[in-house]
Coordinates of C-alpha atoms and ligand atoms in Angstrom, one line a residue:
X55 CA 19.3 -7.0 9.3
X56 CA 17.5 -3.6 8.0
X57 CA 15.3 -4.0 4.6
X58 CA 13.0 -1.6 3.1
X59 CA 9.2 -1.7 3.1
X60 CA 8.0 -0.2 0.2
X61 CA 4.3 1.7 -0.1
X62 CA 2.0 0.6 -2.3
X63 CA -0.8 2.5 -4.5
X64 CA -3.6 1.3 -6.2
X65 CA -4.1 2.0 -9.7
X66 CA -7.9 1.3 -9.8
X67 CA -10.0 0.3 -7.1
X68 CA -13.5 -1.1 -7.1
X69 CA -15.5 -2.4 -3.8
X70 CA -17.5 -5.2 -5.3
X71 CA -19.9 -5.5 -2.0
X72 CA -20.4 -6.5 1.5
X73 CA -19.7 -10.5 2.7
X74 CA -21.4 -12.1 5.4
X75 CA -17.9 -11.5 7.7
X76 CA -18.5 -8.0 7.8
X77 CA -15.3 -6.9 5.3
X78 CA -15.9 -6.5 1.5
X79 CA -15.0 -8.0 -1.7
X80 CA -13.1 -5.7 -3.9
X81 CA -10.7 -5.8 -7.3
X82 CA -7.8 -3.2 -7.4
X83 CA -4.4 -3.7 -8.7
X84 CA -1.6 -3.0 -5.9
X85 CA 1.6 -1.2 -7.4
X86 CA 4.9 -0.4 -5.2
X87 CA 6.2 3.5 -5.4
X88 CA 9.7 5.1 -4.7
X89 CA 8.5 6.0 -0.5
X90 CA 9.8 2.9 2.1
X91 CA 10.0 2.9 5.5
X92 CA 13.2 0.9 6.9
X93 CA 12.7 -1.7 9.1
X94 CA 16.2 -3.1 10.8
X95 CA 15.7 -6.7 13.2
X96 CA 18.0 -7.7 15.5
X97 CA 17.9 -10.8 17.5
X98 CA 18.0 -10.9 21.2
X99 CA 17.6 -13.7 23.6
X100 CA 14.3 -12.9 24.9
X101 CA 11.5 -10.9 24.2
X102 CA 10.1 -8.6 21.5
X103 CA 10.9 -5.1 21.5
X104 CA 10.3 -2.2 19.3
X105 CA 11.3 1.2 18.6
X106 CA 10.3 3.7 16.2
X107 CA 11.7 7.3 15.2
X108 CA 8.4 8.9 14.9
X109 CA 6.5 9.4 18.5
X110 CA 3.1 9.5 17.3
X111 CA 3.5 5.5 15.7
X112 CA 2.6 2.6 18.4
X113 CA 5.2 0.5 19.6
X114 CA 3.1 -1.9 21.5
X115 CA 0.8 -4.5 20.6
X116 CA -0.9 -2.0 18.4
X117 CA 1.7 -1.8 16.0
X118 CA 1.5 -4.4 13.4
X119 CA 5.3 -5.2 13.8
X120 CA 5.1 -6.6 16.6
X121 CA 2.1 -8.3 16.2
X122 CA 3.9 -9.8 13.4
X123 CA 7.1 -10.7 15.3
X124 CA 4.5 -12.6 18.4
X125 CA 2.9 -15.1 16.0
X126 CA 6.1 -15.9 14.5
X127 CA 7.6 -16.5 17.3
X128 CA 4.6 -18.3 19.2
X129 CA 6.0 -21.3 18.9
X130 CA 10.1 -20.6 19.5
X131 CA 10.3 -19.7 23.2
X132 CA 14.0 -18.3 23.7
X133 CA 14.3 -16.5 21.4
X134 CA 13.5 -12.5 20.8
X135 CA 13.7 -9.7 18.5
X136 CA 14.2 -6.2 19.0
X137 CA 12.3 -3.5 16.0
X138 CA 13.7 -0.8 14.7
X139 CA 11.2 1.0 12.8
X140 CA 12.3 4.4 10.8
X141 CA 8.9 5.8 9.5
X142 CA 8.3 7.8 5.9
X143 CA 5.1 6.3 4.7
X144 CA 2.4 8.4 6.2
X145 CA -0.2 6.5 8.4
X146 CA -4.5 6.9 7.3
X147 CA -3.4 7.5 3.9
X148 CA -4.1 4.5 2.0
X149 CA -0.4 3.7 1.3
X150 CA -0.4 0.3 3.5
X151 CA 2.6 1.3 4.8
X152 CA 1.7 -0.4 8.5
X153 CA 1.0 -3.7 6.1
X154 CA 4.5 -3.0 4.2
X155 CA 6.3 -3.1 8.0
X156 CA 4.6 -6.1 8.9
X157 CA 5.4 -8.1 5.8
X158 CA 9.1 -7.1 5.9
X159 CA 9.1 -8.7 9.5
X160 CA 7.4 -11.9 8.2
X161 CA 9.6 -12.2 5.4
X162 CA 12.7 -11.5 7.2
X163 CA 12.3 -13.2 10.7
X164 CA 12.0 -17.2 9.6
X165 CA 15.7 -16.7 7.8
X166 CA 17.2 -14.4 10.2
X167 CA 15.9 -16.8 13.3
X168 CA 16.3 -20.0 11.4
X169 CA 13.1 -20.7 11.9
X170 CA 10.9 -23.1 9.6
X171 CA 7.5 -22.1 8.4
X172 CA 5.6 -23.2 5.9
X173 CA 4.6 -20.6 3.1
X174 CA 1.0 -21.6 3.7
X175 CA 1.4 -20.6 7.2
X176 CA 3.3 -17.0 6.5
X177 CA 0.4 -16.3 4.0
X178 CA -2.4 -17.3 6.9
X179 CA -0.7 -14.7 9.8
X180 CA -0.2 -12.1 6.8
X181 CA -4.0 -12.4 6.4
X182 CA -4.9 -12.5 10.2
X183 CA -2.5 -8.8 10.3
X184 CA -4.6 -7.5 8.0
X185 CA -6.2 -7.7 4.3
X186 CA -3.5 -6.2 2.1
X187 CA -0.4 -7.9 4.2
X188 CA -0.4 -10.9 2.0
X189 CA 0.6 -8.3 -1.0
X190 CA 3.5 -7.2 0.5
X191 CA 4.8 -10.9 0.8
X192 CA 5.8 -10.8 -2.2
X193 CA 7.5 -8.5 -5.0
X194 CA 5.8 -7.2 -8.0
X195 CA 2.5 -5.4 -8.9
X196 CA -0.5 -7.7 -8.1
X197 CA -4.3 -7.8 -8.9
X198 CA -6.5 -8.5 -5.8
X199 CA -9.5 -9.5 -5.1
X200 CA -11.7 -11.2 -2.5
X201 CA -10.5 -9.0 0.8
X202 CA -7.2 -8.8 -0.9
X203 CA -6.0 -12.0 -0.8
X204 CA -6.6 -13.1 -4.0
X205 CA -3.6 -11.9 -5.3
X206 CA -2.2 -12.8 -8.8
X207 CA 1.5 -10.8 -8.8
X208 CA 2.7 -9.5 -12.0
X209 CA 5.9 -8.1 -13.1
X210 CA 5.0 -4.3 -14.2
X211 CA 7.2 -2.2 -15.8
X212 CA 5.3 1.2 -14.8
X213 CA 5.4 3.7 -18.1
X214 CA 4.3 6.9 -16.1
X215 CA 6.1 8.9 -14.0
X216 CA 4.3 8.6 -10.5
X217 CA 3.7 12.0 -8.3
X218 CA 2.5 10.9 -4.8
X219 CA 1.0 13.4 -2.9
X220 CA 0.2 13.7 1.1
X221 CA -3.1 16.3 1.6
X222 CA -2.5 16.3 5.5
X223 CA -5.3 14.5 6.3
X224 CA -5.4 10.7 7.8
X225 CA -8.5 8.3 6.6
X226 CA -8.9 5.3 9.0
X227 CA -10.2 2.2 6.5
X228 CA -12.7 1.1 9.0
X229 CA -13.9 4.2 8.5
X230 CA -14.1 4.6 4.8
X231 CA -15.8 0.9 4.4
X232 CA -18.6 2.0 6.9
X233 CA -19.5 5.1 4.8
X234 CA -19.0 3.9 0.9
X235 CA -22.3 3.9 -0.9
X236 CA -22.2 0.1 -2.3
X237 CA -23.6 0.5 -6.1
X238 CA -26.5 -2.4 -6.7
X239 CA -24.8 -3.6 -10.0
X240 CA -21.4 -3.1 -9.3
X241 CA -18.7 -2.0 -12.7
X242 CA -16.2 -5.1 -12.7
X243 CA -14.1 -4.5 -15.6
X244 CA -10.7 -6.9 -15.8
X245 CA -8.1 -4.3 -14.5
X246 CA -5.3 -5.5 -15.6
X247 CA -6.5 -5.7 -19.3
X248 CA -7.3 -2.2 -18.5
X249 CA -3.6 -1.8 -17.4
X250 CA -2.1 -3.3 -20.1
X251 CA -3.7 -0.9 -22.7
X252 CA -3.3 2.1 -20.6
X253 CA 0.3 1.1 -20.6
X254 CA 0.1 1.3 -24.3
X255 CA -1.2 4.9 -24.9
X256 CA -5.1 3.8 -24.9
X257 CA -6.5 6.9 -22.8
X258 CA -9.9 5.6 -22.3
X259 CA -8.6 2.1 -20.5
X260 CA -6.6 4.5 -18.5
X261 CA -9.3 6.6 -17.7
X262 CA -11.7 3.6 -17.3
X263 CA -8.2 2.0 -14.8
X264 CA -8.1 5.1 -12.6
X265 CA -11.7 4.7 -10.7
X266 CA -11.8 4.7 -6.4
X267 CA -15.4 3.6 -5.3
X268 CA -13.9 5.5 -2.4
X269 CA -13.3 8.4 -3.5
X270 CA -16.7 9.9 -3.5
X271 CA -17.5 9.3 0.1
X272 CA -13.9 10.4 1.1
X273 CA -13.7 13.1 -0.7
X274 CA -17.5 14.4 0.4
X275 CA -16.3 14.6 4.0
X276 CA -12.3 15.9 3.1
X277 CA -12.8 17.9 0.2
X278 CA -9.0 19.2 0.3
X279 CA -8.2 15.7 -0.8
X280 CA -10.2 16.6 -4.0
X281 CA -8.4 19.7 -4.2
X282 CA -5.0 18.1 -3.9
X283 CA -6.2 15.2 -6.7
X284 CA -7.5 18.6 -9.0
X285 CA -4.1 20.3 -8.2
X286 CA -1.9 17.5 -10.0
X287 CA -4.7 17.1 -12.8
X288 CA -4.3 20.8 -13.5
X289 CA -0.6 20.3 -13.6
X290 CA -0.7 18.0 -16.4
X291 CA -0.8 14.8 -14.9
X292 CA -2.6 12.2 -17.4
X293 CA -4.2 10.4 -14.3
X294 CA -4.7 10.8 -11.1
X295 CA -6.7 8.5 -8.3
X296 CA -6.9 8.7 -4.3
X297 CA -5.0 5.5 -3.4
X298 CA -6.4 3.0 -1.0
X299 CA -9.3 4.7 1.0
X300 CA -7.2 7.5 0.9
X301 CA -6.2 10.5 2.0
X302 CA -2.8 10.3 -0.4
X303 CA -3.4 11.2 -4.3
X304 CA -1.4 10.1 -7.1
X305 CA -0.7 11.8 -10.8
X306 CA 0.3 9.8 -13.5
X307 CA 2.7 11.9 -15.7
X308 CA 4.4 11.3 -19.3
X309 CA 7.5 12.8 -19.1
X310 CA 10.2 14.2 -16.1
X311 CA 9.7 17.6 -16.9
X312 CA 6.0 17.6 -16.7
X313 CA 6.4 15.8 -13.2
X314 CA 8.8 17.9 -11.9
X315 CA 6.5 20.5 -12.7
X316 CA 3.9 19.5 -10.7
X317 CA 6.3 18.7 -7.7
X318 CA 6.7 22.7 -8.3
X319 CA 3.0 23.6 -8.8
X320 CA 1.8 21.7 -5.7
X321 CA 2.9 22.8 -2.2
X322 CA 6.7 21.0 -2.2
X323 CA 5.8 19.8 1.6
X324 CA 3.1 18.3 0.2
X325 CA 4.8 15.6 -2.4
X326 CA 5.6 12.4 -0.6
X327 CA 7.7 10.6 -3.4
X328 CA 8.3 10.9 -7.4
X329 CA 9.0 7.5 -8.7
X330 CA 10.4 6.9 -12.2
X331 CA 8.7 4.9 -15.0
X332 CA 9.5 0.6 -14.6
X333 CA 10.7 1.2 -11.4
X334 CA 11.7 -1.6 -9.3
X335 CA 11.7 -1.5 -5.7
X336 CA 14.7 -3.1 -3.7
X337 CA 12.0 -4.4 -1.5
X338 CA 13.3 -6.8 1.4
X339 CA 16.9 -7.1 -0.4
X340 CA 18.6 -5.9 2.9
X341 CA 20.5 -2.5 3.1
X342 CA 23.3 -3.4 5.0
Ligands
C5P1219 O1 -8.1 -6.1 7.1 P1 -7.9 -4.8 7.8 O2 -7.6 -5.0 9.2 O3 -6.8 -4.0 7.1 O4 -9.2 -4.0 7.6 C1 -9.6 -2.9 8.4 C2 -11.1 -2.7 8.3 O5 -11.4 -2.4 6.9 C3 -11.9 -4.0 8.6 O6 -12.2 -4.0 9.9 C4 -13.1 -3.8 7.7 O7 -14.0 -2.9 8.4 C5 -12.6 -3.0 6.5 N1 -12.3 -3.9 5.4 C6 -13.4 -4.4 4.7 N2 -13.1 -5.2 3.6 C7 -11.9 -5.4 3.1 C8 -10.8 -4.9 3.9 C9 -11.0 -4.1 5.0 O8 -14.5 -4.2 5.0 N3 -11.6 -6.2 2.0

């Protein structure tokens, strides 16, 4: 079976402070673009094996696949899965595209397989993966909170053209946590009121929407991520916001033409997807 794993952005993205576990609590809204990376499973008698089309992507262990594919399968001895994994969503840029791969296996594997799990237990292994895999378990946009986990999907029918843009540069997330400057009174505002009258032409909510408490630090130490974010403002866009702890940049634009534009203003290597307003991502429906 081969399914698509959509990328995600995050339109607003606040790091609320640290928790005694070491990770954070935050409050972003997650959002699916038009990029995917295709993910086909086929079952074997034994085993779990993976291949991928780009060399530089782990296909051991270290590769959330088949990390994914092992606790699933923990408890089913004889039986195996070989992963094929064609890449497109750039790795270190905040698009949680090694998350989006690892959900599509969890999602996919209990029906393919036959197997029985409880939703309760999917949810608990997505979590143990890593903080934004329980997103990807289901479809929609979703607020989150806590690590990520608090998640309260949404159908969203996006009114903005979407320019996603690559800068080159790869941000590890361990990274970016370990050098944010926490503010002592953290701004909490209820994003997806924010959303909802950004959506309808209120430009301060949208302004208010599109803050990164990452950004700052990120873009201190990479400042060509600024200039890529500055690039697509200057081209019009009516947003734009590093996604995730970065490095990828988004522009929100109001019409085709003006995102087309951009796509031409920008260096064209440089755009990872254009996505078109209310759209709605295929997302584990398979392909073949
Ligand atoms: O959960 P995940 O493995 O994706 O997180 C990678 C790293 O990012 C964690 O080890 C932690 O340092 C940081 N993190 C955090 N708070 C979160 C999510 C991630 O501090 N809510």
């Amino acid at each position: 079976m081969t399914v698509r794993a959509h990328a995600k952005i995050n339109l607003g993205l606040r790091v609320l402070g640290r928790r005694a576990d070491g990770y954070h609590d935050l409050s972003t809204i997650f959002h699916r673009v038009d990029l995917f990376d295709t993910v086909r499973i086929e079952p074997t008698p034994d085993g779990i094996t993976m291949e991928c089309d780009r060399a530089d992507v782990p296909t051991d262990d270290g590769n959330l696949c088949m990390r994914a594919a092992r606790m699933l399968l923990a408890a089913h001895p004889g039986v195996g899965v070989h992963i094929e994994l064609r890449k497109r969503i750039p790795m270190g840029a905040g698009l949680g595209g090694g998350s989006a791969d690892a959900a599509a296996v969890l999602r996919v594997l209990p029906s393919l397989l036959d197997l029985r799990i409880a939703e309760a237990d999917l949810f608990a292994m997505a979590l143990r993966l890593g903080s934004d895999v329980p997103f990807f378990l289901r479809d929609g946009s979703a607020t989150a909170r806590g690590r990520g986990e608090l998640l309260d999907h949404f159908p969203f029918a996006c009114p903005w053209w979407i320019v996603l843009l690559d800068p080159g540069i790869h941000v590890s997330t361990a990274w970016a946590y370990a050098n944010l400057r926490l503010a002592a009174d953290p701004d909490d505002p209820d994003l997806r009121a924010l959303l909802r009258r950004a959506a309808d032409g209120d430009t301060a909510a949208l302004r208010r929407l599109l803050h990164n408490d990452f950004e700052e630090a990120v873009m201190a130490t990479h400042p060509e991520i600024r200039r890529a974010r500055d690039a697509m403002r200057d081209a019009g866009a009516v947003g734009t916001l590093m996604s995730g702890s970065g490095a990828s940049v988004f522009g929100l634009f109001d019409s085709d033409t003006a995102a087309h534009a951009c796509t031409a203003a920008v260096h064209p290597a440089r755009i990872l997807s254009v996505t078109a307003p209310a759209f709605i991502p295929e997302s584990v429906v398979p392909v073949d």
